[in-house]
PDB file of C-alpha atoms and ligand atoms in Angstrom:
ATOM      1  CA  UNK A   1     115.675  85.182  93.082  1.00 92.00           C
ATOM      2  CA  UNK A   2     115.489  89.273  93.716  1.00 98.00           C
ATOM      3  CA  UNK A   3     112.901  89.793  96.755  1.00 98.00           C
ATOM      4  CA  UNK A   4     111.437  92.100  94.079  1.00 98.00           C
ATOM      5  CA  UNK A   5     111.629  92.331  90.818  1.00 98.00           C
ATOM      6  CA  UNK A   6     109.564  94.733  88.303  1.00 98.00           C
ATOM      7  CA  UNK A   7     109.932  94.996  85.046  1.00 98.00           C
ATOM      8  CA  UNK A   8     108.614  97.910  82.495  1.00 98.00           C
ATOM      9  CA  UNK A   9     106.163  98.938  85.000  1.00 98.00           C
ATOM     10  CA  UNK A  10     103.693 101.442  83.868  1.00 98.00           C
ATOM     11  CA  UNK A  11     100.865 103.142  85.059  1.00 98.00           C
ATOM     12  CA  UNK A  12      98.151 105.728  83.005  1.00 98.00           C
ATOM     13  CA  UNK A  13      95.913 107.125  85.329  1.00 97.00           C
ATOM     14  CA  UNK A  14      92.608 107.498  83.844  1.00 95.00           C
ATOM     15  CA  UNK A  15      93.673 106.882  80.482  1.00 93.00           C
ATOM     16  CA  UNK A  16      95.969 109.805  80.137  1.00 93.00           C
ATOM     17  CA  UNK A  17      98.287 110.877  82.926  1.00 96.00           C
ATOM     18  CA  UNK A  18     101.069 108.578  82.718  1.00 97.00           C
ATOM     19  CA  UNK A  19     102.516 108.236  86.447  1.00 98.00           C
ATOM     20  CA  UNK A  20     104.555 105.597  85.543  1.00 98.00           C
ATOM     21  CA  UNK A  21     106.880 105.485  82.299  1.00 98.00           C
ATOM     22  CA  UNK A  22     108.605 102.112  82.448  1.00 98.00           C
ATOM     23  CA  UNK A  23     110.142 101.150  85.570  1.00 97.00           C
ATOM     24  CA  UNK A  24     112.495  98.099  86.152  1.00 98.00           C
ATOM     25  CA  UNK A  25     114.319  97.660  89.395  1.00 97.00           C
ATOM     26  CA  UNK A  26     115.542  94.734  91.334  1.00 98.00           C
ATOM     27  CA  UNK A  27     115.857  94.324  95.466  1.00 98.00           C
ATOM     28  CA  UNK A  28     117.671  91.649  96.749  1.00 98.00           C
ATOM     29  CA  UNK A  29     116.796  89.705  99.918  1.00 98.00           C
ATOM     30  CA  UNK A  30     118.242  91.097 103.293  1.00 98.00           C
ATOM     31  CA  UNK A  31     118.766  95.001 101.263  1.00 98.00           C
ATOM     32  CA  UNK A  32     117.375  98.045 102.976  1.00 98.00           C
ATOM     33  CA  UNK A  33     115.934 100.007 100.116  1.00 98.00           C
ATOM     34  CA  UNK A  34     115.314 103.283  99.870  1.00 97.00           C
ATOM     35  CA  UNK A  35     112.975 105.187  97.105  1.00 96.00           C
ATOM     36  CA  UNK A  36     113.496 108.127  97.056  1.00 95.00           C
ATOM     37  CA  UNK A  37     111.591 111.546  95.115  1.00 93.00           C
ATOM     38  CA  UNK A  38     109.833 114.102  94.789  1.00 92.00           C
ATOM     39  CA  UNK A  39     106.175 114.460  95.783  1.00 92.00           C
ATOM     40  CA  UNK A  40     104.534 113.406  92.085  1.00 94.00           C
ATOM     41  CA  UNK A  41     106.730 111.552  91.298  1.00 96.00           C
ATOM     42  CA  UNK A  42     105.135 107.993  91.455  1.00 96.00           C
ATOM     43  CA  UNK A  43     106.149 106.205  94.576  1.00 95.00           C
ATOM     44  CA  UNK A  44     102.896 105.606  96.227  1.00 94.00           C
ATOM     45  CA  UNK A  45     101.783 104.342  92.863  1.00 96.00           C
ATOM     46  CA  UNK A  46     104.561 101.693  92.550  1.00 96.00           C
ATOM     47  CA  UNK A  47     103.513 100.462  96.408  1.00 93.00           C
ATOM     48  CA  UNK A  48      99.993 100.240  95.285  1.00 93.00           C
ATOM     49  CA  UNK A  49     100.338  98.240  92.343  1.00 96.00           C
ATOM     50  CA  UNK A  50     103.125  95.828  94.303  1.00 94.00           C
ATOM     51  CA  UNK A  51     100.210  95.890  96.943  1.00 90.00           C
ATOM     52  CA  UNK A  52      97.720  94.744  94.120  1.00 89.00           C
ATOM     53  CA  UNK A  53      95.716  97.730  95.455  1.00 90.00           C
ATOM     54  CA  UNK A  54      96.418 100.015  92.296  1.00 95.00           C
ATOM     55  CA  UNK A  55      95.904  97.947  88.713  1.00 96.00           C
ATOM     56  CA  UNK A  56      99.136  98.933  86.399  1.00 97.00           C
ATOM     57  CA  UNK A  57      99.140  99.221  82.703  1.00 98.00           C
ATOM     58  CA  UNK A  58     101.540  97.352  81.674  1.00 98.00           C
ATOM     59  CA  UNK A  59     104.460  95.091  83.388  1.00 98.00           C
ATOM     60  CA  UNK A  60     105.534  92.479  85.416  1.00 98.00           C
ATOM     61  CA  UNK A  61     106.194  92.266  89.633  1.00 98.00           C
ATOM     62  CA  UNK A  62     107.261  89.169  91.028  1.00 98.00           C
ATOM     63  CA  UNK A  63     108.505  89.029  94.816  1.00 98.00           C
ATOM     64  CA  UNK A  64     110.959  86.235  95.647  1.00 98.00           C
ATOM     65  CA  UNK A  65     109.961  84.912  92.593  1.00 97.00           C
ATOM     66  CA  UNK A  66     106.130  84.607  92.426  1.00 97.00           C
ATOM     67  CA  UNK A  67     104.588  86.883  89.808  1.00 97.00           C
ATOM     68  CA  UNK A  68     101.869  88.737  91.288  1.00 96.00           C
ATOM     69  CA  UNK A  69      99.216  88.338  88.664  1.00 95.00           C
ATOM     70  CA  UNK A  70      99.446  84.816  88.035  1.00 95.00           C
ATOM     71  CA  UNK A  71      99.711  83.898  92.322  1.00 95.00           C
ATOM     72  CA  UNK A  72      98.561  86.780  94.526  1.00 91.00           C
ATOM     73  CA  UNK A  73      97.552  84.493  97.196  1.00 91.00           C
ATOM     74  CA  UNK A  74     101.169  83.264  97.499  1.00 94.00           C
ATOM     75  CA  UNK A  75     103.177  86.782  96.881  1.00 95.00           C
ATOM     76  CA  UNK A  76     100.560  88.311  99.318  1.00 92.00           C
ATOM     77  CA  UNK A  77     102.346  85.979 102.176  1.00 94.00           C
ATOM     78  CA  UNK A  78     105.646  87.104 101.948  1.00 97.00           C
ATOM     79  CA  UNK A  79     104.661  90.749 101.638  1.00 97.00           C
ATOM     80  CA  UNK A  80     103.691  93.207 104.634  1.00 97.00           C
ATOM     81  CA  UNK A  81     102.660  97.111 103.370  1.00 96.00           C
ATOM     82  CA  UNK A  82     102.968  99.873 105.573  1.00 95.00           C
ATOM     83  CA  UNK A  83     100.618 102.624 103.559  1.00 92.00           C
ATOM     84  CA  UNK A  84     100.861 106.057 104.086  1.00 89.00           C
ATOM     85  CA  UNK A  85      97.407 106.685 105.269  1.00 88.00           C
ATOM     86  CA  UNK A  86      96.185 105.292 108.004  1.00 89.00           C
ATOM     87  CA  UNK A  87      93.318 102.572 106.339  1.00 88.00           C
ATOM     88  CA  UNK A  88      92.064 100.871 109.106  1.00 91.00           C
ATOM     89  CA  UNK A  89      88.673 101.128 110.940  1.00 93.00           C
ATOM     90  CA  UNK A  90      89.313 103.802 113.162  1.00 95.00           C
ATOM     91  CA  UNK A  91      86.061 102.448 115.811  1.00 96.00           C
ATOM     92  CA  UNK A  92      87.776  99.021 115.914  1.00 98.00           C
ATOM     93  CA  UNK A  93      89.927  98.288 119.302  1.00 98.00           C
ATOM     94  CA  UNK A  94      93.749  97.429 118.350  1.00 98.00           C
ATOM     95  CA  UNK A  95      93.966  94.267 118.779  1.00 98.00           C
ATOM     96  CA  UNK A  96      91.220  93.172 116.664  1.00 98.00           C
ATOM     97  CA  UNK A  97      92.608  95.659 113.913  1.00 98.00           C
ATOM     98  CA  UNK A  98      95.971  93.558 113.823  1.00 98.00           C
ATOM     99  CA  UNK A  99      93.892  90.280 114.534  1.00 98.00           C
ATOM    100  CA  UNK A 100      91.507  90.957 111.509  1.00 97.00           C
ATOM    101  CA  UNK A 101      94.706  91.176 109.705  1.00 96.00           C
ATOM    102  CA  UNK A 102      95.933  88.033 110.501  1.00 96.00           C
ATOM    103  CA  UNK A 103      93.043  86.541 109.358  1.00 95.00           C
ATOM    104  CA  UNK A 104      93.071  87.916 105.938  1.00 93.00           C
ATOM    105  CA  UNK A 105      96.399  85.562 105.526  1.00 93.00           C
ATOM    106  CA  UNK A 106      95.121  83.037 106.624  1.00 93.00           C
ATOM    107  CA  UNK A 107      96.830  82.756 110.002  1.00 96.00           C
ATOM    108  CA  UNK A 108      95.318  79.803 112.537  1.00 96.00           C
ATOM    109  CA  UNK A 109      93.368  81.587 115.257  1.00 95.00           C
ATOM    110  CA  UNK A 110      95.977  80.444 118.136  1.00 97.00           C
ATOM    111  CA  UNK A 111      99.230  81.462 116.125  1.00 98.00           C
ATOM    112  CA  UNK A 112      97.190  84.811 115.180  1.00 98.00           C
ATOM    113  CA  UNK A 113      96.246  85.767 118.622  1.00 98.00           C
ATOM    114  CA  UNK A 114     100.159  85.104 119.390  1.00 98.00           C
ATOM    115  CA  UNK A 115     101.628  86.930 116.991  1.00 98.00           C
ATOM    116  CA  UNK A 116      99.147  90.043 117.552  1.00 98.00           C
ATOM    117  CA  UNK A 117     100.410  90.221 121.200  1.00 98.00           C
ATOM    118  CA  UNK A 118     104.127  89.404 119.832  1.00 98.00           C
ATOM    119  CA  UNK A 119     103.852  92.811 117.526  1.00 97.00           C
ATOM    120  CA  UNK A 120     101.352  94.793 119.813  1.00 98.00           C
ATOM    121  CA  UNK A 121     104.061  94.176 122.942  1.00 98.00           C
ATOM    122  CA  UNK A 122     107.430  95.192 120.047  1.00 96.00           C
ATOM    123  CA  UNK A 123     105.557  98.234 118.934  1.00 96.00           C
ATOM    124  CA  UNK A 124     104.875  99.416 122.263  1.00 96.00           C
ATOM    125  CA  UNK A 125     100.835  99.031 121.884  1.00 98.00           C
ATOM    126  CA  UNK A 126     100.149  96.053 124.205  1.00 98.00           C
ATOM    127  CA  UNK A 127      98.416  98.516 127.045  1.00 98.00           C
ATOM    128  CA  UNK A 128      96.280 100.132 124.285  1.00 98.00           C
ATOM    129  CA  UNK A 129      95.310  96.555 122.707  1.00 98.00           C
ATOM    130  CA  UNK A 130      91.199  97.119 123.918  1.00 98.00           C
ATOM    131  CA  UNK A 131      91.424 100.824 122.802  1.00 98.00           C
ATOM    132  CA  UNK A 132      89.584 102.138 119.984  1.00 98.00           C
ATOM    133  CA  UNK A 133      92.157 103.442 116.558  1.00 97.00           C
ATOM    134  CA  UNK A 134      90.512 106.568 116.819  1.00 96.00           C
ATOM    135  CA  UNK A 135      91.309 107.553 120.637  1.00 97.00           C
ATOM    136  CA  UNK A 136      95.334 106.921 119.319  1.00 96.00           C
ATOM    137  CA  UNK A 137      97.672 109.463 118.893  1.00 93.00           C
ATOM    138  CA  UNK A 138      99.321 109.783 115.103  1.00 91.00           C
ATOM    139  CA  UNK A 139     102.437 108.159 116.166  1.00 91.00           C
ATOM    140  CA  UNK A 140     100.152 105.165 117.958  1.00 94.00           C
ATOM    141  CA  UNK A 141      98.708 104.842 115.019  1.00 94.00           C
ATOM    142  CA  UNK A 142     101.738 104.495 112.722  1.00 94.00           C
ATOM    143  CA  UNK A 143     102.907 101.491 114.901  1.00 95.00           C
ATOM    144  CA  UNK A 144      99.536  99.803 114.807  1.00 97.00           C
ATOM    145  CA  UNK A 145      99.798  99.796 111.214  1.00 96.00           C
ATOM    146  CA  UNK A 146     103.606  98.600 111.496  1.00 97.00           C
ATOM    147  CA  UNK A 147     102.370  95.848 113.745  1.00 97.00           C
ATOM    148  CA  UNK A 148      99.637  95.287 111.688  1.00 98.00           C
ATOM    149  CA  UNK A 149     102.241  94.740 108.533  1.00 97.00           C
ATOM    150  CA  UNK A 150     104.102  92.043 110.551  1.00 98.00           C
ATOM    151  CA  UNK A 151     101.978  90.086 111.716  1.00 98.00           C
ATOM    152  CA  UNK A 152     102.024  87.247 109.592  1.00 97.00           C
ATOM    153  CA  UNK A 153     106.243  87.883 109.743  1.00 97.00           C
ATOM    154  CA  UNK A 154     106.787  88.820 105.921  1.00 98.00           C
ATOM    155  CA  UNK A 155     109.982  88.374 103.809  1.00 98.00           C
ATOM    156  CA  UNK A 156     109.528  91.654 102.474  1.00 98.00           C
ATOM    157  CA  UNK A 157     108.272  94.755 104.284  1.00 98.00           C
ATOM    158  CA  UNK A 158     107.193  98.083 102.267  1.00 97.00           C
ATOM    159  CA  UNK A 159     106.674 101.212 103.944  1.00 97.00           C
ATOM    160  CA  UNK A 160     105.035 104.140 102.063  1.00 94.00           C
ATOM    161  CA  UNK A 161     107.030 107.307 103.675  1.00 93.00           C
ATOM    162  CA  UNK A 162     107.014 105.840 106.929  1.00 92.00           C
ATOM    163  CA  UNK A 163     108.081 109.122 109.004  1.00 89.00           C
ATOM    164  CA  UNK A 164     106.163 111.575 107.286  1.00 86.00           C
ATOM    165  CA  UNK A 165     104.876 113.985 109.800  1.00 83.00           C
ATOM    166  CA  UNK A 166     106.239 111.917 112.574  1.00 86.00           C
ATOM    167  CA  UNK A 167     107.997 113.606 115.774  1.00 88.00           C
ATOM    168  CA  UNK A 168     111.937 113.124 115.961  1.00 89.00           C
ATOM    169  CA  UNK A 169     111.858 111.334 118.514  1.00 89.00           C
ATOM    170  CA  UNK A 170     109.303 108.534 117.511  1.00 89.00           C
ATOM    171  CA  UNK A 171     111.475 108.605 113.982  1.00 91.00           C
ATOM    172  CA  UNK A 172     114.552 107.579 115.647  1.00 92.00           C
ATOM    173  CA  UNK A 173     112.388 104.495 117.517  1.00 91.00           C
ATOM    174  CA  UNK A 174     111.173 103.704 114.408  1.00 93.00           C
ATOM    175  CA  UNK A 175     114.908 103.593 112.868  1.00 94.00           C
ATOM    176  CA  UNK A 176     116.115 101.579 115.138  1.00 94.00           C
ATOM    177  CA  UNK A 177     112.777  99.198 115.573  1.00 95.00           C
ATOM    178  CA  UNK A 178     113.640  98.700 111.391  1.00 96.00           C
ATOM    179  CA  UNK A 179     117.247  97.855 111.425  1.00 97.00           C
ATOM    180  CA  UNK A 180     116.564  95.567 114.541  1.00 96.00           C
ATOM    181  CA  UNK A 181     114.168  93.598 111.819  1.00 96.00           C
ATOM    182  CA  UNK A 182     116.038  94.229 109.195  1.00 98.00           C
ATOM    183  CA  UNK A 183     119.001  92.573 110.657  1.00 97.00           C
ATOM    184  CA  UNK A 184     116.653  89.584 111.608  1.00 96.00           C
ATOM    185  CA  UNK A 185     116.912  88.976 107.938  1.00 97.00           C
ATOM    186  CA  UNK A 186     113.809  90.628 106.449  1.00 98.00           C
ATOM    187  CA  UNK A 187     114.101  92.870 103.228  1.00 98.00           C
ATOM    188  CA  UNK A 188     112.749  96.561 103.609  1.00 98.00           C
ATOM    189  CA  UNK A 189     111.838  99.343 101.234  1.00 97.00           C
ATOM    190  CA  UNK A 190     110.904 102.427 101.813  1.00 96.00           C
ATOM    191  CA  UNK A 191     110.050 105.386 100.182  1.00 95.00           C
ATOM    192  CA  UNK A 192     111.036 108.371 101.163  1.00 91.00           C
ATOM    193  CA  UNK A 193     111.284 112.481  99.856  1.00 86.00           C
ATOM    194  CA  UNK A 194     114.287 112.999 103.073  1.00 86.00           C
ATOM    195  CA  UNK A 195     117.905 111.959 101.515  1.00 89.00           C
ATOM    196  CA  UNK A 196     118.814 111.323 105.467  1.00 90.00           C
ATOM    197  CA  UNK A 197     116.571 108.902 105.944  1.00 92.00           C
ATOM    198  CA  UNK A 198     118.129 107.095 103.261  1.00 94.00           C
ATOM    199  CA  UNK A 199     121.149 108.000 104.451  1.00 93.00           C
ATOM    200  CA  UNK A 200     120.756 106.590 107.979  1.00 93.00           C
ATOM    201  CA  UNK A 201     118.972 103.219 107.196  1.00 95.00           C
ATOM    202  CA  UNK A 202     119.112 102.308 103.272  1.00 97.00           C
ATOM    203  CA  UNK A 203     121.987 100.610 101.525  1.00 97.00           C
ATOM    204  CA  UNK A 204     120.771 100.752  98.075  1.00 98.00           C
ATOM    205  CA  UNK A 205     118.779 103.814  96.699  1.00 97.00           C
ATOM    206  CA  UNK A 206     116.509 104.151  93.107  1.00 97.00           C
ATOM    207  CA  UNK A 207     115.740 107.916  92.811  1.00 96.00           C
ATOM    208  CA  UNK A 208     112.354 108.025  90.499  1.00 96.00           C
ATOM    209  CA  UNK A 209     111.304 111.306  88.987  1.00 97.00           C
ATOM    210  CA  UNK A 210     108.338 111.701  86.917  1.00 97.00           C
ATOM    211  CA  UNK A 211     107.588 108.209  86.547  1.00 98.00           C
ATOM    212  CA  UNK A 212     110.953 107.189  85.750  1.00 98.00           C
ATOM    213  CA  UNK A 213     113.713 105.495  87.392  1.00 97.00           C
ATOM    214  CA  UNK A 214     116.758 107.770  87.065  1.00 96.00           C
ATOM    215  CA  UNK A 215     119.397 106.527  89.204  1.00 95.00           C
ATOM    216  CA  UNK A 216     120.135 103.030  91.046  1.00 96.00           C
ATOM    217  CA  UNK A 217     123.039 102.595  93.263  1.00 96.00           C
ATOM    218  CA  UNK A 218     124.678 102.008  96.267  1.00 96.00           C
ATOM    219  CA  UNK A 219     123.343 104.970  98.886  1.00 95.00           C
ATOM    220  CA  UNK A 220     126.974 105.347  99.566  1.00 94.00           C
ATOM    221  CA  UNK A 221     127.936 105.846  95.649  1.00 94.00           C
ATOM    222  CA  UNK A 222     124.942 108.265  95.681  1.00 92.00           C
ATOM    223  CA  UNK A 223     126.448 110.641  98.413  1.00 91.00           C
ATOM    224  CA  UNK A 224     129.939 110.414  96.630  1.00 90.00           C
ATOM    225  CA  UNK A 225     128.766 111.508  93.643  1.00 81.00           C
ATOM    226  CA  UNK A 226     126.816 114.783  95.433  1.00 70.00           C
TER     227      UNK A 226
HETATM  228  P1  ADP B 301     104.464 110.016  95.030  1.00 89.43           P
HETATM  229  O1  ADP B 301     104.054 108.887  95.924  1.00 89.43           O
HETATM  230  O2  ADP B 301     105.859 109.868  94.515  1.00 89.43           O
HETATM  231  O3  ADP B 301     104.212 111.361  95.623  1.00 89.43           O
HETATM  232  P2  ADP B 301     102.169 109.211  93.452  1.00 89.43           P
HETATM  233  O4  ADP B 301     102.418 107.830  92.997  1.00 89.43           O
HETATM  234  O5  ADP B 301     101.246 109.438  94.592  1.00 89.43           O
HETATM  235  O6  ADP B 301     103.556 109.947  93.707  1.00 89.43           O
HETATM  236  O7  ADP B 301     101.609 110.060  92.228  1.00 89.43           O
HETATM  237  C1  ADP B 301     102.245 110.071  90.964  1.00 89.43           C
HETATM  238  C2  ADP B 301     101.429 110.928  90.011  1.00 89.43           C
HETATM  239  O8  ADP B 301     100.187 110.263  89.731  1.00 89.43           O
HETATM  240  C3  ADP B 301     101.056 112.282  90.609  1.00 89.43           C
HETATM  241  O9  ADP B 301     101.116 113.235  89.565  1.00 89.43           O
HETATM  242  C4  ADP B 301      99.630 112.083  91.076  1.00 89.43           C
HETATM  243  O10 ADP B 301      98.915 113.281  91.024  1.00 89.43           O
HETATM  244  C5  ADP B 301      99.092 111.065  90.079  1.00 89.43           C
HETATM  245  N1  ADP B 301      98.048 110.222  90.692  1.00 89.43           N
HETATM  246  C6  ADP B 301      98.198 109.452  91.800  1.00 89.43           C
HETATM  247  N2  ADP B 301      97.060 108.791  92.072  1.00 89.43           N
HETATM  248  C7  ADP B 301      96.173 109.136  91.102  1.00 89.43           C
HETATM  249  C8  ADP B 301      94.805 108.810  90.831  1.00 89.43           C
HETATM  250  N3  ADP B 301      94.133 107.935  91.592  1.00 89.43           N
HETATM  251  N4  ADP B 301      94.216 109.353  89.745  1.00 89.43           N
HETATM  252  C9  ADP B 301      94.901 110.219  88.955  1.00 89.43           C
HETATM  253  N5  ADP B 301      96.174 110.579  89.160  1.00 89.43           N
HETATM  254  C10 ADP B 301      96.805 110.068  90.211  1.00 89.43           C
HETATM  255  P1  ADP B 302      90.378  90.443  99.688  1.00 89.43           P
HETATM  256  O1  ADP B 302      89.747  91.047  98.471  1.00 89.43           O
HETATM  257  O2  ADP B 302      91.238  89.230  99.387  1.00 89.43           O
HETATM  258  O3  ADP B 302      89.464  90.246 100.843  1.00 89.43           O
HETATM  259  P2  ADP B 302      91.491  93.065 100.004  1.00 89.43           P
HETATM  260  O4  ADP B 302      92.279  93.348  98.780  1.00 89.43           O
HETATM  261  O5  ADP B 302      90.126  93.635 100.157  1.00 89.43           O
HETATM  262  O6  ADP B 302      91.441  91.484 100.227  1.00 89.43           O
HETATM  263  O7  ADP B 302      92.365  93.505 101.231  1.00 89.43           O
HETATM  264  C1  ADP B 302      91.966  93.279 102.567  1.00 89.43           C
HETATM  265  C2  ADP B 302      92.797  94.185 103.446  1.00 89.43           C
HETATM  266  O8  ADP B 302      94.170  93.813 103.393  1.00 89.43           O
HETATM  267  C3  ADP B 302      92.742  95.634 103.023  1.00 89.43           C
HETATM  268  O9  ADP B 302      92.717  96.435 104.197  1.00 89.43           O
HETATM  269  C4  ADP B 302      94.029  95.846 102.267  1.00 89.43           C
HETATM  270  O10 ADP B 302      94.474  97.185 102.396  1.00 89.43           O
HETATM  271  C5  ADP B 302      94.956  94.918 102.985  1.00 89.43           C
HETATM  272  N1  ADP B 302      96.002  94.362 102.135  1.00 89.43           N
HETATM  273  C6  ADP B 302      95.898  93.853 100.901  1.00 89.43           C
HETATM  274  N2  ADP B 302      97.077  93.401 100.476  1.00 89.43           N
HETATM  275  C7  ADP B 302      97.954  93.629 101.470  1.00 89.43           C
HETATM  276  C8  ADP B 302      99.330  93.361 101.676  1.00 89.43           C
HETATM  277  N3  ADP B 302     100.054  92.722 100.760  1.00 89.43           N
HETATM  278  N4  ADP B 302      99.913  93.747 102.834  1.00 89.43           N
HETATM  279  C9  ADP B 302      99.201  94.374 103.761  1.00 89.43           C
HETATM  280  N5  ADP B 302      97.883  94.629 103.639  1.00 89.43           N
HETATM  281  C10 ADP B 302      97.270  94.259 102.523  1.00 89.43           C
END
């Protein structure tokens, strides 16, 4: 089965802005995914209701397979969300950001504590693990909530504009830190508003404008056809 699959999503925002007009799109396991457009023109909205944080209208998500409404507890495990704002509790040290976490899936204490250190040490955080969130610098805090996303090693990882307002340098890191997992054999989409960022990492691109899906191909079919 697709590592996601939706189907006729839609999403009216306080019964009458329609954000979402009918979406269906498929990801297959291993892709690198890009979704890419405009500001407005629903992305965040289709993490969120993946993410069960945002309640759709209408349709149907299922990630490899489990439908979200009828077994959240089960797609939650094989999904890791990287959200565009940083949501965490910004007195809380680090470690016991990622920790807490690792304890919302369910993750045995011992294997938790492991895998926090595993992620902290990958995304360069390991000497700031007893530091409060809020004495981080933006970039710090972007990995701590990539290592937080991990930690529980999902099949699929989402990441809502993942470089937005992020340095050059710490973008290129974070390239190469995602096609180093991605390559390890887990899925990743991302949204995105910068084509090269698509360019660079994606193979496979929807463009949505306006709530609706208006192109799905091949990222290099996409640049051809510019
Ligand atoms: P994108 O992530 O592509 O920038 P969003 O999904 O954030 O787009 O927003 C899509 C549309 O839905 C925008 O017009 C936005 O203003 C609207 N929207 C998003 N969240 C809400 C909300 N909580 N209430 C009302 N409208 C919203
Ligand atoms: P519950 O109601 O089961 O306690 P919540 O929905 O309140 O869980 O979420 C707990 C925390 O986990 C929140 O910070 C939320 O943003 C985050 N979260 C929820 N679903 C996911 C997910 N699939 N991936 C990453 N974080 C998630």
């Amino acid at each position: 089965s697709a590592a996601l699959s939706i189907r006729n999503l839609t999403k009216v925002y306080n019964n009458k802005f329609e954000a979402l007009k009918g979406i269906s799109l498929d990801v297959m396991p291993g892709d690198f995914f890009a979704v890419l457009g405009p500001n407005g023109a629903g992305k965040s909205t289709t993490i969120g209701i993946i993410s069960s944080l945002v309640r759709k209208t209408a349709g149907d998500v299922e990630i490899f397979g489990v439908n979200i409404d009828t077994d959240f507890s089960q797609a939650k495990k094989y999904l890791g969300v990287v959200p565009q704002e940083f949501n965490f509790n910004l007195f809380e040290k680090v470690e016991d950001i990622v920790l807490q976490q690792a304890g919302y899936y369910g993750l045995p204490r011992d294997y938790a504590k492991s895998q926090t250190e595993k992620y902290l040490k990958k995304l360069n955080l390991w000497d700031k693990r007893s530091t409060p969130a809020r004495m981080l610098s933006g970039g710090m805090k972007r990995r701590l909530m990539i290592a937080r996303a991990l930690v529980h090693e999902p099949r699929l990882l989402i990441l809502d504009e993942p470089t937005a307002g992020v340095d050059i340098e710490l973008r290129r890191s974070m390239w190469d830190f995602l096609r180093e997992i991605n390559e390890a054999g887990t899925t990743i989409i991302l949204t995105t508003h910068y084509l090269e960022e698509a360019e660079s990492l994606c193979r496979n691109v929807a463009i949505i404008d306006k709530g609706l899906l208006v192109k799905n191909t091949s990222v290099k079919n996409l640049l051809q056809g510019l």
